[in-house]
mmCIF file with all atom_site columns, C-alpha atoms in Angstrom:
data_model
loop_
_atom_site.group_PDB
_atom_site.id
_atom_site.type_symbol
_atom_site.label_atom_id
_atom_site.label_alt_id
_atom_site.label_comp_id
_atom_site.label_asym_id
_atom_site.label_entity_id
_atom_site.label_seq_id
_atom_site.pdbx_PDB_ins_code
_atom_site.Cartn_x
_atom_site.Cartn_y
_atom_site.Cartn_z
_atom_site.occupancy
_atom_site.B_iso_or_equiv
_atom_site.pdbx_formal_charge
_atom_site.auth_seq_id
_atom_site.auth_comp_id
_atom_site.auth_asym_id
_atom_site.auth_atom_id
_atom_site.pdbx_PDB_model_num
ATOM 1   C CA . MET H 1 1   ? -15.120 -15.337 25.658  1.00 0.00 ? 1   MET H CA 1
ATOM 2   C CA . GLU H 1 2   ? -12.853 -12.397 24.792  1.00 0.00 ? 2   GLU H CA 1
ATOM 3   C CA . LYS H 1 3   ? -13.881 -10.796 21.509  1.00 0.00 ? 3   LYS H CA 1
ATOM 4   C CA . PRO H 1 4   ? -11.172 -11.017 18.792  1.00 0.00 ? 4   PRO H CA 1
ATOM 5   C CA . LEU H 1 5   ? -9.479  -7.761  17.817  1.00 0.00 ? 5   LEU H CA 1
ATOM 6   C CA . SER H 1 6   ? -9.609  -8.315  14.081  1.00 0.00 ? 6   SER H CA 1
ATOM 7   C CA . LEU H 1 7   ? -7.270  -6.505  11.698  1.00 0.00 ? 7   LEU H CA 1
ATOM 8   C CA . THR H 1 8   ? -7.637  -6.821  7.919   1.00 0.00 ? 8   THR H CA 1
ATOM 9   C CA . LEU H 1 9   ? -4.832  -6.027  5.494   1.00 0.00 ? 9   LEU H CA 1
ATOM 10  C CA . LEU H 1 10  ? -5.572  -5.321  1.845   1.00 0.00 ? 10  LEU H CA 1
ATOM 11  C CA . TYR H 1 11  ? -2.521  -4.894  -0.328  1.00 0.00 ? 11  TYR H CA 1
ATOM 12  C CA . THR H 1 12  ? -1.304  -4.479  -3.883  1.00 0.00 ? 12  THR H CA 1
ATOM 13  C CA . GLY H 1 13  ? 2.021   -4.559  -5.705  1.00 0.00 ? 13  GLY H CA 1
ATOM 14  C CA . GLY H 1 14  ? 3.628   -4.298  -9.116  1.00 0.00 ? 14  GLY H CA 1
ATOM 15  C CA . ILE H 1 15  ? 1.339   -1.543  -10.402 1.00 0.00 ? 15  ILE H CA 1
ATOM 16  C CA . ALA H 1 16  ? 4.235   -0.401  -12.617 1.00 0.00 ? 16  ALA H CA 1
ATOM 17  C CA . GLY H 1 17  ? 2.807   3.014   -13.459 1.00 0.00 ? 17  GLY H CA 1
ATOM 18  C CA . ASP H 1 18  ? -0.507  1.704   -14.804 1.00 0.00 ? 18  ASP H CA 1
ATOM 19  C CA . LEU H 1 19  ? -2.540  4.698   -13.623 1.00 0.00 ? 19  LEU H CA 1
ATOM 20  C CA . ALA H 1 20  ? -5.466  3.841   -15.916 1.00 0.00 ? 20  ALA H CA 1
ATOM 21  C CA . ARG H 1 21  ? -6.159  0.782   -13.762 1.00 0.00 ? 21  ARG H CA 1
ATOM 22  C CA . LEU H 1 22  ? -6.293  2.682   -10.446 1.00 0.00 ? 22  LEU H CA 1
ATOM 23  C CA . PRO H 1 23  ? -9.851  4.119   -10.658 1.00 0.00 ? 23  PRO H CA 1
ATOM 24  C CA . ARG H 1 24  ? -11.198 0.574   -11.069 1.00 0.00 ? 24  ARG H CA 1
ATOM 25  C CA . LEU H 1 25  ? -8.848  -0.738  -8.382  1.00 0.00 ? 25  LEU H CA 1
ATOM 26  C CA . HIS H 1 26  ? -10.181 1.869   -5.947  1.00 0.00 ? 26  HIS H CA 1
ATOM 27  C CA . THR H 1 27  ? -13.763 0.722   -6.561  1.00 0.00 ? 27  THR H CA 1
ATOM 28  C CA . TYR H 1 28  ? -12.751 -2.875  -5.918  1.00 0.00 ? 28  TYR H CA 1
ATOM 29  C CA . LEU H 1 29  ? -10.800 -2.051  -2.760  1.00 0.00 ? 29  LEU H CA 1
ATOM 30  C CA . GLN H 1 30  ? -13.784 -0.168  -1.350  1.00 0.00 ? 30  GLN H CA 1
ATOM 31  C CA . ARG H 1 31  ? -15.969 -3.174  -2.113  1.00 0.00 ? 31  ARG H CA 1
ATOM 32  C CA . LEU H 1 32  ? -13.573 -5.475  -0.246  1.00 0.00 ? 32  LEU H CA 1
ATOM 33  C CA . LYS H 1 33  ? -13.306 -3.085  2.705   1.00 0.00 ? 33  LYS H CA 1
ATOM 34  C CA . ARG H 1 34  ? -17.088 -3.015  3.111   1.00 0.00 ? 34  ARG H CA 1
ATOM 35  C CA . GLY H 1 35  ? -16.969 -6.737  3.861   1.00 0.00 ? 35  GLY H CA 1
ATOM 36  C CA . HIS H 1 36  ? -14.999 -6.143  7.099   1.00 0.00 ? 36  HIS H CA 1
ATOM 37  C CA . SER H 1 37  ? -16.198 -4.497  10.295  1.00 0.00 ? 37  SER H CA 1
ATOM 38  C CA . GLY H 1 38  ? -12.838 -4.015  12.032  1.00 0.00 ? 38  GLY H CA 1
ATOM 39  C CA . PRO H 1 39  ? -9.866  -1.799  11.124  1.00 0.00 ? 39  PRO H CA 1
ATOM 40  C CA . CYS H 1 40  ? -8.464  -2.270  7.633   1.00 0.00 ? 40  CYS H CA 1
ATOM 41  C CA . LEU H 1 41  ? -4.987  -1.232  6.470   1.00 0.00 ? 41  LEU H CA 1
ATOM 42  C CA . LEU H 1 42  ? -4.326  -0.566  2.800   1.00 0.00 ? 42  LEU H CA 1
ATOM 43  C CA . LEU H 1 43  ? -0.706  -1.238  1.783   1.00 0.00 ? 43  LEU H CA 1
ATOM 44  C CA . ASP H 1 44  ? 1.440   -1.449  -1.352  1.00 0.00 ? 44  ASP H CA 1
ATOM 45  C CA . LEU H 1 45  ? 4.359   -3.897  -1.616  1.00 0.00 ? 45  LEU H CA 1
ATOM 46  C CA . GLY H 1 46  ? 6.295   -1.794  -4.109  1.00 0.00 ? 46  GLY H CA 1
ATOM 47  C CA . GLY H 1 47  ? 6.845   -1.500  -7.838  1.00 0.00 ? 47  GLY H CA 1
ATOM 48  C CA . SER H 1 48  ? 4.222   1.241   -8.120  1.00 0.00 ? 48  SER H CA 1
ATOM 49  C CA . CYS H 1 49  ? 6.126   2.993   -10.927 1.00 0.00 ? 49  CYS H CA 1
ATOM 50  C CA . SER H 1 50  ? 8.377   1.920   -13.797 1.00 0.00 ? 50  SER H CA 1
ATOM 51  C CA . GLU H 1 51  ? 11.201  3.689   -15.625 1.00 0.00 ? 51  GLU H CA 1
ATOM 52  C CA . THR H 1 52  ? 9.620   2.565   -18.901 1.00 0.00 ? 52  THR H CA 1
ATOM 53  C CA . VAL H 1 53  ? 6.532   4.738   -18.228 1.00 0.00 ? 53  VAL H CA 1
ATOM 54  C CA . TRP H 1 54  ? 6.883   8.405   -19.177 1.00 0.00 ? 54  TRP H CA 1
ATOM 55  C CA . HIS H 1 55  ? 5.074   9.934   -16.181 1.00 0.00 ? 55  HIS H CA 1
ATOM 56  C CA . CYS H 1 56  ? 7.167   7.847   -13.781 1.00 0.00 ? 56  CYS H CA 1
ATOM 57  C CA . ARG H 1 57  ? 10.343  9.220   -15.376 1.00 0.00 ? 57  ARG H CA 1
ATOM 58  C CA . ALA H 1 58  ? 9.000   12.775  -15.406 1.00 0.00 ? 58  ALA H CA 1
ATOM 59  C CA . THR H 1 59  ? 8.083   12.722  -11.697 1.00 0.00 ? 59  THR H CA 1
ATOM 60  C CA . GLY H 1 60  ? 10.969  10.664  -10.373 1.00 0.00 ? 60  GLY H CA 1
ATOM 61  C CA . GLY H 1 61  ? 8.629   7.797   -9.494  1.00 0.00 ? 61  GLY H CA 1
ATOM 62  C CA . ARG H 1 62  ? 6.136   9.907   -7.537  1.00 0.00 ? 62  ARG H CA 1
ATOM 63  C CA . SER H 1 63  ? 3.140   9.851   -9.910  1.00 0.00 ? 63  SER H CA 1
ATOM 64  C CA . ALA H 1 64  ? 1.576   6.518   -8.971  1.00 0.00 ? 64  ALA H CA 1
ATOM 65  C CA . LEU H 1 65  ? 2.330   7.021   -5.270  1.00 0.00 ? 65  LEU H CA 1
ATOM 66  C CA . ILE H 1 66  ? 0.423   10.313  -5.232  1.00 0.00 ? 66  ILE H CA 1
ATOM 67  C CA . VAL H 1 67  ? -2.649  8.552   -6.630  1.00 0.00 ? 67  VAL H CA 1
ATOM 68  C CA . LEU H 1 68  ? -2.288  5.689   -4.116  1.00 0.00 ? 68  LEU H CA 1
ATOM 69  C CA . ASP H 1 69  ? -2.245  8.260   -1.316  1.00 0.00 ? 69  ASP H CA 1
ATOM 70  C CA . GLY H 1 70  ? -5.476  9.726   -2.683  1.00 0.00 ? 70  GLY H CA 1
ATOM 71  C CA . MET H 1 71  ? -6.963  6.229   -2.643  1.00 0.00 ? 71  MET H CA 1
ATOM 72  C CA . GLY H 1 72  ? -6.393  6.031   1.109   1.00 0.00 ? 72  GLY H CA 1
ATOM 73  C CA . TYR H 1 73  ? -3.303  3.833   1.295   1.00 0.00 ? 73  TYR H CA 1
ATOM 74  C CA . GLN H 1 74  ? -1.675  3.890   4.727   1.00 0.00 ? 74  GLN H CA 1
ATOM 75  C CA . ALA H 1 75  ? 1.848   2.857   3.634   1.00 0.00 ? 75  ALA H CA 1
ATOM 76  C CA . ALA H 1 76  ? 3.842   1.885   0.546   1.00 0.00 ? 76  ALA H CA 1
ATOM 77  C CA . ASN H 1 77  ? 7.199   0.259   -0.098  1.00 0.00 ? 77  ASN H CA 1
ATOM 78  C CA . VAL H 1 78  ? 9.295   2.898   -1.906  1.00 0.00 ? 78  VAL H CA 1
ATOM 79  C CA . ASP H 1 79  ? 12.705  1.288   -1.396  1.00 0.00 ? 79  ASP H CA 1
ATOM 80  C CA . GLY H 1 80  ? 14.885  1.901   -4.440  1.00 0.00 ? 80  GLY H CA 1
ATOM 81  C CA . ALA H 1 81  ? 12.050  3.715   -6.197  1.00 0.00 ? 81  ALA H CA 1
ATOM 82  C CA . LEU H 1 82  ? 12.799  7.275   -5.070  1.00 0.00 ? 82  LEU H CA 1
ATOM 83  C CA . THR H 1 83  ? 15.923  9.326   -4.606  1.00 0.00 ? 83  THR H CA 1
ATOM 84  C CA . ALA H 1 84  ? 16.335  10.915  -1.188  1.00 0.00 ? 84  ALA H CA 1
ATOM 85  C CA . GLU H 1 85  ? 15.348  14.258  -2.727  1.00 0.00 ? 85  GLU H CA 1
ATOM 86  C CA . ASP H 1 86  ? 12.213  12.853  -4.383  1.00 0.00 ? 86  ASP H CA 1
ATOM 87  C CA . ARG H 1 87  ? 11.256  11.049  -1.187  1.00 0.00 ? 87  ARG H CA 1
ATOM 88  C CA . ASP H 1 88  ? 11.488  14.296  0.776   1.00 0.00 ? 88  ASP H CA 1
ATOM 89  C CA . LYS H 1 89  ? 9.350   16.074  -1.827  1.00 0.00 ? 89  LYS H CA 1
ATOM 90  C CA . LEU H 1 90  ? 6.735   13.340  -1.746  1.00 0.00 ? 90  LEU H CA 1
ATOM 91  C CA . ALA H 1 91  ? 6.644   13.206  2.054   1.00 0.00 ? 91  ALA H CA 1
ATOM 92  C CA . GLU H 1 92  ? 5.449   16.825  2.003   1.00 0.00 ? 92  GLU H CA 1
ATOM 93  C CA . GLN H 1 93  ? 2.571   15.930  -0.328  1.00 0.00 ? 93  GLN H CA 1
ATOM 94  C CA . VAL H 1 94  ? 1.178   12.691  1.077   1.00 0.00 ? 94  VAL H CA 1
ATOM 95  C CA . THR H 1 95  ? -0.084  11.330  4.387   1.00 0.00 ? 95  THR H CA 1
ATOM 96  C CA . MET H 1 96  ? 0.800   7.657   3.831   1.00 0.00 ? 96  MET H CA 1
ATOM 97  C CA . GLY H 1 97  ? 3.966   6.145   5.225   1.00 0.00 ? 97  GLY H CA 1
ATOM 98  C CA . LEU H 1 98  ? 6.872   5.899   2.758   1.00 0.00 ? 98  LEU H CA 1
ATOM 99  C CA . VAL H 1 99  ? 8.664   2.732   3.822   1.00 0.00 ? 99  VAL H CA 1
ATOM 100 C CA . ASP H 1 100 ? 12.248  1.940   2.810   1.00 0.00 ? 100 ASP H CA 1
ATOM 101 C CA . ARG H 1 101 ? 15.425  0.526   4.356   1.00 0.00 ? 101 ARG H CA 1
ATOM 102 C CA . HIS H 1 102 ? 15.798  3.559   6.586   1.00 0.00 ? 102 HIS H CA 1
ATOM 103 C CA . ASN H 1 103 ? 12.178  4.458   7.372   1.00 0.00 ? 103 ASN H CA 1
ATOM 104 C CA . HIS H 1 104 ? 9.284   2.460   8.810   1.00 0.00 ? 104 HIS H CA 1
ATOM 105 C CA . TRP H 1 105 ? 5.689   3.387   9.637   1.00 0.00 ? 105 TRP H CA 1
ATOM 106 C CA . ARG H 1 106 ? 4.191   3.037   13.111  1.00 0.00 ? 106 ARG H CA 1
ATOM 107 C CA . ILE H 1 107 ? 0.544   2.943   14.162  1.00 0.00 ? 107 ILE H CA 1
ATOM 108 C CA . SER H 1 108 ? -1.435  2.107   17.307  1.00 0.00 ? 108 SER H CA 1
ATOM 109 C CA . LEU H 1 109 ? -4.939  0.868   16.542  1.00 0.00 ? 109 LEU H CA 1
ATOM 110 C CA . TRP H 1 110 ? -5.627  -0.381  20.058  1.00 0.00 ? 110 TRP H CA 1
ATOM 111 C CA . ALA H 1 111 ? -4.075  0.273   23.448  1.00 0.00 ? 111 ALA H CA 1
ATOM 112 C CA . ALA H 1 112 ? -0.830  -1.671  23.832  1.00 0.00 ? 112 ALA H CA 1
ATOM 113 C CA . ALA H 1 113 ? -1.146  -3.041  20.284  1.00 0.00 ? 113 ALA H CA 1
ATOM 114 C CA . GLU H 1 114 ? 1.451   -1.101  18.315  1.00 0.00 ? 114 GLU H CA 1
ATOM 115 C CA . ILE H 1 115 ? 1.936   -2.112  14.690  1.00 0.00 ? 115 ILE H CA 1
ATOM 116 C CA . ILE H 1 116 ? 5.065   -1.488  12.630  1.00 0.00 ? 116 ILE H CA 1
ATOM 117 C CA . VAL H 1 117 ? 5.156   -1.525  8.818   1.00 0.00 ? 117 VAL H CA 1
ATOM 118 C CA . ALA H 1 118 ? 8.727   -2.031  7.600   1.00 0.00 ? 118 ALA H CA 1
ATOM 119 C CA . LEU H 1 119 ? 10.953  -3.937  5.191   1.00 0.00 ? 119 LEU H CA 1
ATOM 120 C CA . GLU H 1 120 ? 12.652  -5.928  7.947   1.00 0.00 ? 120 GLU H CA 1
ATOM 121 C CA . PRO H 1 121 ? 11.997  -6.397  11.684  1.00 0.00 ? 121 PRO H CA 1
ATOM 122 C CA . ALA H 1 122 ? 12.468  -2.990  13.314  1.00 0.00 ? 122 ALA H CA 1
ATOM 123 C CA . ALA H 1 123 ? 10.834  -3.047  16.762  1.00 0.00 ? 123 ALA H CA 1
ATOM 124 C CA . PRO H 1 124 ? 10.867  -6.224  18.901  1.00 0.00 ? 124 PRO H CA 1
ATOM 125 C CA . ASP H 1 125 ? 8.380   -4.678  21.352  1.00 0.00 ? 125 ASP H CA 1
ATOM 126 C CA . ALA H 1 126 ? 5.676   -4.180  18.680  1.00 0.00 ? 126 ALA H CA 1
ATOM 127 C CA . ARG H 1 127 ? 2.615   -6.432  18.765  1.00 0.00 ? 127 ARG H CA 1
ATOM 128 C CA . LEU H 1 128 ? 2.855   -6.964  15.001  1.00 0.00 ? 128 LEU H CA 1
ATOM 129 C CA . GLN H 1 129 ? 5.413   -6.111  12.327  1.00 0.00 ? 129 GLN H CA 1
ATOM 130 C CA . ILE H 1 130 ? 4.147   -6.115  8.747   1.00 0.00 ? 130 ILE H CA 1
ATOM 131 C CA . MET H 1 131 ? 6.883   -6.669  6.185   1.00 0.00 ? 131 MET H CA 1
ATOM 132 C CA . LEU H 1 132 ? 6.375   -4.875  2.848   1.00 0.00 ? 132 LEU H CA 1
ATOM 133 C CA . GLU H 1 133 ? 8.876   -7.059  0.972   1.00 0.00 ? 133 GLU H CA 1
ATOM 134 C CA . PRO H 1 134 ? 6.825   -9.465  -1.204  1.00 0.00 ? 134 PRO H CA 1
ATOM 135 C CA . ALA H 1 135 ? 7.124   -13.083 -0.024  1.00 0.00 ? 135 ALA H CA 1
ATOM 136 C CA . GLU H 1 136 ? 6.407   -16.480 -1.572  1.00 0.00 ? 136 GLU H CA 1
ATOM 137 C CA . SER H 1 137 ? 3.514   -17.004 0.823   1.00 0.00 ? 137 SER H CA 1
ATOM 138 C CA . THR H 1 138 ? 1.644   -15.149 3.535   1.00 0.00 ? 138 THR H CA 1
ATOM 139 C CA . ARG H 1 139 ? 2.892   -16.314 6.909   1.00 0.00 ? 139 ARG H CA 1
ATOM 140 C CA . LEU H 1 140 ? 3.497   -15.096 10.435  1.00 0.00 ? 140 LEU H CA 1
ATOM 141 C CA . ASP H 1 141 ? 7.081   -15.630 11.625  1.00 0.00 ? 141 ASP H CA 1
ATOM 142 C CA . GLY H 1 142 ? 6.885   -14.808 15.308  1.00 0.00 ? 142 GLY H CA 1
ATOM 143 C CA . LYS H 1 143 ? 5.630   -11.223 15.286  1.00 0.00 ? 143 LYS H CA 1
ATOM 144 C CA . SER H 1 144 ? 6.614   -10.570 11.655  1.00 0.00 ? 144 SER H CA 1
ATOM 145 C CA . LEU H 1 145 ? 3.871   -10.935 9.058   1.00 0.00 ? 145 LEU H CA 1
ATOM 146 C CA . ARG H 1 146 ? 5.091   -11.564 5.516   1.00 0.00 ? 146 ARG H CA 1
ATOM 147 C CA . LEU H 1 147 ? 2.709   -11.067 2.593   1.00 0.00 ? 147 LEU H CA 1
ATOM 148 C CA . GLN H 1 148 ? 2.495   -13.141 -0.567  1.00 0.00 ? 148 GLN H CA 1
ATOM 149 C CA . ALA H 1 149 ? 3.453   -11.262 -3.739  1.00 0.00 ? 149 ALA H CA 1
ATOM 150 C CA . VAL H 1 150 ? 0.590   -10.076 -5.930  1.00 0.00 ? 150 VAL H CA 1
ATOM 151 C CA . GLY H 1 151 ? 0.528   -9.028  -9.566  1.00 0.00 ? 151 GLY H CA 1
ATOM 152 C CA . ARG H 1 152 ? -1.109  -6.159  -11.386 1.00 0.00 ? 152 ARG H CA 1
ATOM 153 C CA . GLY H 1 153 ? -4.885  -6.533  -11.173 1.00 0.00 ? 153 GLY H CA 1
ATOM 154 C CA . GLN H 1 154 ? -4.746  -8.547  -7.950  1.00 0.00 ? 154 GLN H CA 1
ATOM 155 C CA . VAL H 1 155 ? -5.454  -7.621  -4.334  1.00 0.00 ? 155 VAL H CA 1
ATOM 156 C CA . GLY H 1 156 ? -4.010  -9.587  -1.451  1.00 0.00 ? 156 GLY H CA 1
ATOM 157 C CA . GLU H 1 157 ? -5.917  -9.968  1.789   1.00 0.00 ? 157 GLU H CA 1
ATOM 158 C CA . ALA H 1 158 ? -4.777  -11.135 5.215   1.00 0.00 ? 158 ALA H CA 1
ATOM 159 C CA . ALA H 1 159 ? -6.790  -11.273 8.434   1.00 0.00 ? 159 ALA H CA 1
ATOM 160 C CA . VAL H 1 160 ? -4.980  -11.106 11.772  1.00 0.00 ? 160 VAL H CA 1
ATOM 161 C CA . ASP H 1 161 ? -6.405  -11.660 15.246  1.00 0.00 ? 161 ASP H CA 1
ATOM 162 C CA . MET H 1 162 ? -4.684  -9.065  17.456  1.00 0.00 ? 162 MET H CA 1
ATOM 163 C CA . ARG H 1 163 ? -5.992  -10.450 20.740  1.00 0.00 ? 163 ARG H CA 1
ATOM 164 C CA . SER H 1 164 ? -3.044  -11.221 23.046  1.00 0.00 ? 164 SER H CA 1
ATOM 165 C CA . GLU H 1 165 ? -0.399  -12.585 20.642  1.00 0.00 ? 165 GLU H CA 1
ATOM 166 C CA . ALA H 1 166 ? -1.091  -11.765 16.992  1.00 0.00 ? 166 ALA H CA 1
ATOM 167 C CA . SER H 1 167 ? -2.194  -14.765 14.936  1.00 0.00 ? 167 SER H CA 1
ATOM 168 C CA . LEU H 1 168 ? -2.858  -15.139 11.214  1.00 0.00 ? 168 LEU H CA 1
ATOM 169 C CA . VAL H 1 169 ? -6.482  -16.146 10.662  1.00 0.00 ? 169 VAL H CA 1
ATOM 170 C CA . SER H 1 170 ? -6.665  -16.287 6.866   1.00 0.00 ? 170 SER H CA 1
ATOM 171 C CA . SER H 1 171 ? -5.116  -15.072 3.640   1.00 0.00 ? 171 SER H CA 1
ATOM 172 C CA . ARG H 1 172 ? -6.111  -15.039 -0.007  1.00 0.00 ? 172 ARG H CA 1
ATOM 173 C CA . ILE H 1 173 ? -5.487  -13.356 -3.356  1.00 0.00 ? 173 ILE H CA 1
ATOM 174 C CA . HIS H 1 174 ? -8.401  -11.652 -5.133  1.00 0.00 ? 174 HIS H CA 1
ATOM 175 C CA . PRO H 1 175 ? -8.354  -11.105 -8.914  1.00 0.00 ? 175 PRO H CA 1
ATOM 176 C CA . MET H 1 176 ? -10.077 -7.823  -9.721  1.00 0.00 ? 176 MET H CA 1
ATOM 177 C CA . PRO H 1 177 ? -13.179 -8.539  -11.859 1.00 0.00 ? 177 PRO H CA 1
ATOM 178 C CA . ALA H 1 178 ? -12.887 -7.245  -15.422 1.00 0.00 ? 178 ALA H CA 1
ATOM 179 C CA . ASP H 1 179 ? -16.242 -5.443  -15.174 1.00 0.00 ? 179 ASP H CA 1
ATOM 180 C CA . THR H 1 180 ? -15.300 -3.371  -12.106 1.00 0.00 ? 180 THR H CA 1
ATOM 181 C CA . PRO H 1 181 ? -16.404 0.239   -12.812 1.00 0.00 ? 181 PRO H CA 1
ATOM 182 C CA . PRO H 1 182 ? -13.988 3.141   -12.330 1.00 0.00 ? 182 PRO H CA 1
ATOM 183 C CA . ASN H 1 183 ? -14.281 5.589   -9.446  1.00 0.00 ? 183 ASN H CA 1
ATOM 184 C CA . ALA H 1 184 ? -14.830 9.106   -10.802 1.00 0.00 ? 184 ALA H CA 1
ATOM 185 C CA . SER H 1 185 ? -12.867 10.873  -8.061  1.00 0.00 ? 185 SER H CA 1
ATOM 186 C CA . ILE H 1 186 ? -9.767  8.728   -8.595  1.00 0.00 ? 186 ILE H CA 1
ATOM 187 C CA . ALA H 1 187 ? -10.101 9.106   -12.365 1.00 0.00 ? 187 ALA H CA 1
ATOM 188 C CA . GLY H 1 188 ? -9.980  12.878  -11.785 1.00 0.00 ? 188 GLY H CA 1
ATOM 189 C CA . ALA H 1 189 ? -6.923  12.468  -9.552  1.00 0.00 ? 189 ALA H CA 1
ATOM 190 C CA . VAL H 1 190 ? -5.186  10.465  -12.287 1.00 0.00 ? 190 VAL H CA 1
ATOM 191 C CA . ASP H 1 191 ? -5.923  13.186  -14.851 1.00 0.00 ? 191 ASP H CA 1
ATOM 192 C CA . PHE H 1 192 ? -4.480  15.824  -12.500 1.00 0.00 ? 192 PHE H CA 1
ATOM 193 C CA . VAL H 1 193 ? -1.310  13.812  -11.829 1.00 0.00 ? 193 VAL H CA 1
ATOM 194 C CA . LEU H 1 194 ? -0.790  13.259  -15.561 1.00 0.00 ? 194 LEU H CA 1
ATOM 195 C CA . SER H 1 195 ? -1.213  16.964  -16.300 1.00 0.00 ? 195 SER H CA 1
ATOM 196 C CA . GLU H 1 196 ? 1.353   17.807  -13.613 1.00 0.00 ? 196 GLU H CA 1
ATOM 197 C CA . ALA H 1 197 ? 3.709   15.164  -15.008 1.00 0.00 ? 197 ALA H CA 1
ATOM 198 C CA . ARG H 1 198 ? 3.470   16.790  -18.462 1.00 0.00 ? 198 ARG H CA 1
ATOM 199 C CA . LEU H 1 199 ? 4.523   20.101  -16.918 1.00 0.00 ? 199 LEU H CA 1
ATOM 200 C CA . PHE H 1 200 ? 7.511   18.418  -15.249 1.00 0.00 ? 200 PHE H CA 1
ATOM 201 C CA . GLN H 1 201 ? 8.381   16.746  -18.544 1.00 0.00 ? 201 GLN H CA 1
ATOM 202 C CA . ARG H 1 202 ? 8.442   20.069  -20.405 1.00 0.00 ? 202 ARG H CA 1
ATOM 203 C CA . LYS H 1 203 ? 10.782  21.574  -17.814 1.00 0.00 ? 203 LYS H CA 1
ATOM 204 C CA . GLN H 1 204 ? 13.303  18.754  -18.108 1.00 0.00 ? 204 GLN H CA 1
#
């Protein structure tokens, strides 16, 4: 029997500038990733910053995204969250894909198994297209995988068998346990981003 090519997606959304939560979220994501042997993509469905949060205003929405990049996220939905200028600035600072209406992210995990992360179907020849627009439920429409919306403090998970035609194996929403300890490295990254945001704020 052909061995399944298993792909796991872990994703968040609606962080809304809550940087204090991210060190604990990182610990929990690492715990979830350890439960999977195959490739795992870490994605954000958008809403990482909020205009009501001072550091989001001071950085043009970049603050939370910089921390997510440090946490190892592969791609994030930034549509409507960044100006073209701020997106260009951020693209020079991070390695994760910044997905919006005009830009998608492309990766090949296996030979002839190209994966596209986008807001709407962008490449009919791709094995799998992951849509970063939150959906009512996680489902696979042809080659387009749509992910159920998650709230702050939740992590979505979807498992996809990439053998031959992609197929959705399972999906679930994990609430992050209240006693999850913070990761010291990400806590340091948050402190650095906040100090930089204060500098930006003073210059405005």
